[in-house]
XYZ file of N, CA and C in Angstrom:
393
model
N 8.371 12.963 8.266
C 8.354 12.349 9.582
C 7.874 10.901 9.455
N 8.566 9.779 10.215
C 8.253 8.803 9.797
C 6.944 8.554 11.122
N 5.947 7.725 10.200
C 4.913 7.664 11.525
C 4.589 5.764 11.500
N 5.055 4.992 10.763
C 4.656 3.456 10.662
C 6.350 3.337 10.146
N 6.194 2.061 10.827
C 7.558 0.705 9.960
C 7.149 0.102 9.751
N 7.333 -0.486 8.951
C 6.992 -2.011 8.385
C 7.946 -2.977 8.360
N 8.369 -3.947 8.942
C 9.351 -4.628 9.201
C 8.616 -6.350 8.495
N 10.164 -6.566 7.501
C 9.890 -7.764 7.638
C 10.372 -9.178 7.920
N 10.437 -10.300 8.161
C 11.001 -11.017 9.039
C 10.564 -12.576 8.383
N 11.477 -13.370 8.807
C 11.255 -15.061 8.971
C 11.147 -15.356 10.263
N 10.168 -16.217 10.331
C 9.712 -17.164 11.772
C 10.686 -18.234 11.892
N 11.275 -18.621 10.578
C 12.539 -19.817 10.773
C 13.869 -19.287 10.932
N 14.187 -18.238 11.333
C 15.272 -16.922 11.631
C 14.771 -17.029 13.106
N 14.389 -16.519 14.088
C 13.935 -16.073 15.183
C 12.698 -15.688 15.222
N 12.037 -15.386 16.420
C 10.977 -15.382 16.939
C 10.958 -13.705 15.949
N 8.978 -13.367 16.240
C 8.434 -12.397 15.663
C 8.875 -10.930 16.206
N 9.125 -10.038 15.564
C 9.374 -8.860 16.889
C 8.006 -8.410 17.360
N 8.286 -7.693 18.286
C 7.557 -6.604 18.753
C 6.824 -5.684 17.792
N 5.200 -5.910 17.593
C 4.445 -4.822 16.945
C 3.427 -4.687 17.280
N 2.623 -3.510 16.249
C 1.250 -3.369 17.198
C 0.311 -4.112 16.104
N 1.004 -4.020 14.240
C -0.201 -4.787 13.761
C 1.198 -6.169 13.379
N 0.652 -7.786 13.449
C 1.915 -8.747 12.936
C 0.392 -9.248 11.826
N 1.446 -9.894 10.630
C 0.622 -10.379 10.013
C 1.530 -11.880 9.529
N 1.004 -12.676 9.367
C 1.596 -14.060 9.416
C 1.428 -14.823 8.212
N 2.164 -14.153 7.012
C 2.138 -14.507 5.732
C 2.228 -16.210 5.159
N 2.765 -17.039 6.253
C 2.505 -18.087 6.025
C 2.231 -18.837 4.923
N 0.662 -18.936 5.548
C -0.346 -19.362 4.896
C -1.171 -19.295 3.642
N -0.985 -18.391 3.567
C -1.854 -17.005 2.738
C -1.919 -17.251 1.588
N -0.393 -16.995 1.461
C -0.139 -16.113 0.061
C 1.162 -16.959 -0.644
N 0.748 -17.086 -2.104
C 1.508 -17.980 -2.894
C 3.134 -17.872 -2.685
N 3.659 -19.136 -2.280
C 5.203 -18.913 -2.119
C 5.974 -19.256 -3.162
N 7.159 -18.257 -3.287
C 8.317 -18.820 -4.592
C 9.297 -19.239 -4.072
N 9.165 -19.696 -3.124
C 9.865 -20.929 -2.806
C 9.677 -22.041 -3.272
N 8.466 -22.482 -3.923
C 8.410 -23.578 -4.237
C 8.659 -23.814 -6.195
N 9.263 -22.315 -6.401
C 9.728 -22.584 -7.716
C 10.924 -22.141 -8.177
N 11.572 -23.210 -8.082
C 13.296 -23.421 -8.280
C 13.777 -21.876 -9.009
N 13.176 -21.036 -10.216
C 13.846 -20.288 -10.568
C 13.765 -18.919 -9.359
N 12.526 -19.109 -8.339
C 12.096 -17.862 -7.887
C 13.265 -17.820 -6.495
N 13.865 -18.974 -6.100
C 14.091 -19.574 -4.727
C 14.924 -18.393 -4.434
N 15.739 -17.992 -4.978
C 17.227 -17.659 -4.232
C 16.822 -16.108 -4.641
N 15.958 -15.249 -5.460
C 15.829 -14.249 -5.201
C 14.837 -13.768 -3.965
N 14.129 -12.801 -4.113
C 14.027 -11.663 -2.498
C 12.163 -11.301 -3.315
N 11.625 -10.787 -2.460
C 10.503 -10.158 -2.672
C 10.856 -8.849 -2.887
N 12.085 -8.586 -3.387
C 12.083 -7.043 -3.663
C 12.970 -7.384 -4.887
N 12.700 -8.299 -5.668
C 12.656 -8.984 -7.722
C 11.493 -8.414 -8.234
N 11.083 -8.242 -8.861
C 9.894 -7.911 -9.614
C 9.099 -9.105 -9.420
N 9.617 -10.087 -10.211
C 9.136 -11.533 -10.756
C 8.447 -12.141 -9.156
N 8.921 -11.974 -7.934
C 8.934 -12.601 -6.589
C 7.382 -11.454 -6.354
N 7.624 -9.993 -6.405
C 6.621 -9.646 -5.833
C 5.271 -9.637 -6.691
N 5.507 -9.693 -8.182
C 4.118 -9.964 -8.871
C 3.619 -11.192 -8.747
N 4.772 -12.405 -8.482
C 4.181 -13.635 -7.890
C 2.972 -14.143 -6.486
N 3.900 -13.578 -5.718
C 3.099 -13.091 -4.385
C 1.900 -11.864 -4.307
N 1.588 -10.958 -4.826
C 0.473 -10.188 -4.950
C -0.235 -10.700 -5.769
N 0.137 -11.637 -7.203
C -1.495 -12.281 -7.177
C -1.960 -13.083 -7.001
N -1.600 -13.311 -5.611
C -2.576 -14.343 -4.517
C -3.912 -13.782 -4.294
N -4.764 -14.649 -5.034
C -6.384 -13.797 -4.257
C -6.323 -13.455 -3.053
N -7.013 -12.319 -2.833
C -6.755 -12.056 -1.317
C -5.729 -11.138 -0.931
N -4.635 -10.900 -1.459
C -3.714 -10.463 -1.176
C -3.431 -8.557 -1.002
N -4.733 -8.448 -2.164
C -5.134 -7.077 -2.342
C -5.754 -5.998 -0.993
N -6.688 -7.603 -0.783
C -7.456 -7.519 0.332
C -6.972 -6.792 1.900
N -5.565 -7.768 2.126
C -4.836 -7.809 3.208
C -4.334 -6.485 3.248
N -3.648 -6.224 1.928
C -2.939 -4.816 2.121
C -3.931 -3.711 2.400
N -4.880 -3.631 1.808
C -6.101 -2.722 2.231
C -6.305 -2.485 3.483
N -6.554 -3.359 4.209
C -6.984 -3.729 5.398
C -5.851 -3.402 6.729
N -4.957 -3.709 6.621
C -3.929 -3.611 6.875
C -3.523 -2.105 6.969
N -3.741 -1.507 6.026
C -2.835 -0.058 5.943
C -4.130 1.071 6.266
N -5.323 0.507 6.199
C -6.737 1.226 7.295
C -6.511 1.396 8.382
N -6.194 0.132 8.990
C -6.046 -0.508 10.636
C -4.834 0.377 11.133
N -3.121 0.729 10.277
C -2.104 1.519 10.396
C -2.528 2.608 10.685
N -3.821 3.079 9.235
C -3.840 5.002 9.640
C -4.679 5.142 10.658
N -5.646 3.977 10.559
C -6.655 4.332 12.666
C -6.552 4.196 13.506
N -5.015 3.726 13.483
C -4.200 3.749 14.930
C -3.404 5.004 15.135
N -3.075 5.606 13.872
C -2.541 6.726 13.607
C -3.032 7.861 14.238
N -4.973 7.690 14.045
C -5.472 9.107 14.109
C -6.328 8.642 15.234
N -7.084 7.742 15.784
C -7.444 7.096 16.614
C -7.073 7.000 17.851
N -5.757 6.568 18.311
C -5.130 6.123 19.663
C -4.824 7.724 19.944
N -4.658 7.356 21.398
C -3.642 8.996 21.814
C -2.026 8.318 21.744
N -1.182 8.911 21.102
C 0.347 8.282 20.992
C 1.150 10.008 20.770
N 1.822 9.607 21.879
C 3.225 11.030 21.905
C 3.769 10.545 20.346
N 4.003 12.087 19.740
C 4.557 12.501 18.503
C 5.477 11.345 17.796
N 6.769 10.946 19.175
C 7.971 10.577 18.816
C 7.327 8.377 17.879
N 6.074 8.837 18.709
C 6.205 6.758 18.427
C 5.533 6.641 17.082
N 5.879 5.618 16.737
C 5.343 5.008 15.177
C 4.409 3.797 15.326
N 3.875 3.559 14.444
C 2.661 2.332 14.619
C 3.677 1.124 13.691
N 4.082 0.296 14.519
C 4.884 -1.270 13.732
C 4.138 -2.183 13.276
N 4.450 -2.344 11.702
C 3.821 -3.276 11.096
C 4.512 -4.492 10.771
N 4.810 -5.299 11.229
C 5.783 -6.697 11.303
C 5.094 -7.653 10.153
N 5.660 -8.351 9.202
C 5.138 -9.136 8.108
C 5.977 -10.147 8.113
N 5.262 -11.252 8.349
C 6.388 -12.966 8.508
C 5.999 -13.797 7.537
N 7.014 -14.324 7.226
C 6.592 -15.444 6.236
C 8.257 -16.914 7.151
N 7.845 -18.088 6.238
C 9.148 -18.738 7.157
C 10.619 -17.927 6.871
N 11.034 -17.929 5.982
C 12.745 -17.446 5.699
C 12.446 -16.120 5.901
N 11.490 -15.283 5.640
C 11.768 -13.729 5.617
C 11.922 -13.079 4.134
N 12.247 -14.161 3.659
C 12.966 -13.326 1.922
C 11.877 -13.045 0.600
N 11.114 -13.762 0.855
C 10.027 -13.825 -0.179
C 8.817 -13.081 0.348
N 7.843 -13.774 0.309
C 6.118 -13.512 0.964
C 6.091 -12.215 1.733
N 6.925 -12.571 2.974
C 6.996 -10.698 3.931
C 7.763 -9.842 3.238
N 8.444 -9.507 2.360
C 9.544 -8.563 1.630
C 8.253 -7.767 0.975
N 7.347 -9.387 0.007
C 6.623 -8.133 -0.973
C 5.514 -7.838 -0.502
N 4.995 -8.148 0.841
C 4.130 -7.792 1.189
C 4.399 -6.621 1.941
N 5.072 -6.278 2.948
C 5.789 -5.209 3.462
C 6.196 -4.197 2.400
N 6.570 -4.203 0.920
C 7.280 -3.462 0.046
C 5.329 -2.762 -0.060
N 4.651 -3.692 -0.584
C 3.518 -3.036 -0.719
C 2.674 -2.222 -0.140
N 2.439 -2.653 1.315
C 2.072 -1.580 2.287
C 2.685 -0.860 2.459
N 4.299 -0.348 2.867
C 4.855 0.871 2.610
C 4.491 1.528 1.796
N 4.234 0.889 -0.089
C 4.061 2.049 -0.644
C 2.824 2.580 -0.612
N 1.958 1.735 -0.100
C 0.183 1.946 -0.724
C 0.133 3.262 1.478
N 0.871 3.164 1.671
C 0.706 3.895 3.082
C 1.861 5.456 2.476
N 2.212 4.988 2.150
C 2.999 6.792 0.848
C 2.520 7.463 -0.017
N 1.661 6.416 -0.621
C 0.523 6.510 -1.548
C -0.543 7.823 -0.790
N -0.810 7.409 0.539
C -1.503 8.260 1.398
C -1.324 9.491 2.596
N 0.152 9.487 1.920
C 0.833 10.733 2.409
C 1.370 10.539 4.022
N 1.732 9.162 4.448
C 2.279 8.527 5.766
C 3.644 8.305 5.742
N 4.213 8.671 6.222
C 6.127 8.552 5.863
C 6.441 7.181 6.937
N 6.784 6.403 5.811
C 7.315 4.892 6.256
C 8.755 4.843 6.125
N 8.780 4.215 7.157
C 10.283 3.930 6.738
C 9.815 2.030 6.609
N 10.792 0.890 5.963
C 10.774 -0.169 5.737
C 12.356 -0.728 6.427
N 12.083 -1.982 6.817
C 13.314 -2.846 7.297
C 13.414 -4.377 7.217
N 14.124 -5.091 6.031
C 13.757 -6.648 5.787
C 14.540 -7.186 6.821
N 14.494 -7.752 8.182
C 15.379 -8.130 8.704
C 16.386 -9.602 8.179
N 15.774 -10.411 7.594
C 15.755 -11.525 7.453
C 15.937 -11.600 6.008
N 16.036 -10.715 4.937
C 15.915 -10.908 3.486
C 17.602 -10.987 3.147
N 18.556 -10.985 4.044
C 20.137 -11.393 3.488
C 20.201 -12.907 3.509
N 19.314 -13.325 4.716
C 20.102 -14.274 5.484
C 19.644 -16.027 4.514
N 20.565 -17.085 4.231
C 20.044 -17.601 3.437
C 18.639 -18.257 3.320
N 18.137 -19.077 2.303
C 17.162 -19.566 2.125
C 17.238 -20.663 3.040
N 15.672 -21.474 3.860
C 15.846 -22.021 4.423
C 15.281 -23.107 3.604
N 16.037 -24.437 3.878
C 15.495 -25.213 3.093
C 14.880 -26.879 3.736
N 13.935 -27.209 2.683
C 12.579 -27.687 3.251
C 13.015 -29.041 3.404
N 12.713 -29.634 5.111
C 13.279 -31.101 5.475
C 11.871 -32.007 5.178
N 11.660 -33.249 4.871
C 10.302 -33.791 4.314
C 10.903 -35.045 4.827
């Protein structure tokens, strides 16, 4: 039974969706965007998501993050049918939110929570940087 999504998304694609936890990868967490070989692959490369998880901190977030999922889980009163949405943005969608979203899905499977995952934004191309 699926009980969380994790959705992930670009802010330079369209606005954020609808969730109950958003996290705004931004800032954060090391981008491969800014290295020509990493650009045009996805946070779901190997090379893209070991890049992005070892951002100090990054360990942190997912921890935190997938606590906050299961104590909304067991915590709130919520009819059977609804799921707790975990939305993860970065600008394009393709990098930063892919492997951060790939990670909390699994570390929330890890704990026996049936996720389903959705990159909205990880086809669509790279956006590229005006200076």
């Amino acid at each position: 039974m699926i009980r969380v999504k994790v959705l992930s998304f670009g802010y330079g694609h369209a606005p954020a969706p609808q969730a109950d936890i958003t996290i705004d990868a931004r800032r954060h967490l090391r981008n491969p965007h800014h290295d020509p070989a990493m650009r045009q692959l996805t946070g779901l490369d190997p090379a893209v998501r070991r890049h992005v998880l070892a951002t100090p901190g990054a360990d942190c977030l997912i921890r935190h993050t997938t606590a906050c999922a299961t104590d909304l889980l067991t915590a709130l009163p919520r009819p059977p049918a609804l799921v707790v949405t975990i939305a993860v943005g970065c600008v394009g969608g393709r990098h930063r939110s892919v492997a951060l979203a790939e990670e909390i899905a699994a570390t929330l499977r890890g704990h026996g929570i049936g996720v389903q995952v959705d990159h909205r934004d990880v086809t669509k191309p790279v956006i590229q940087r005006t200076t």
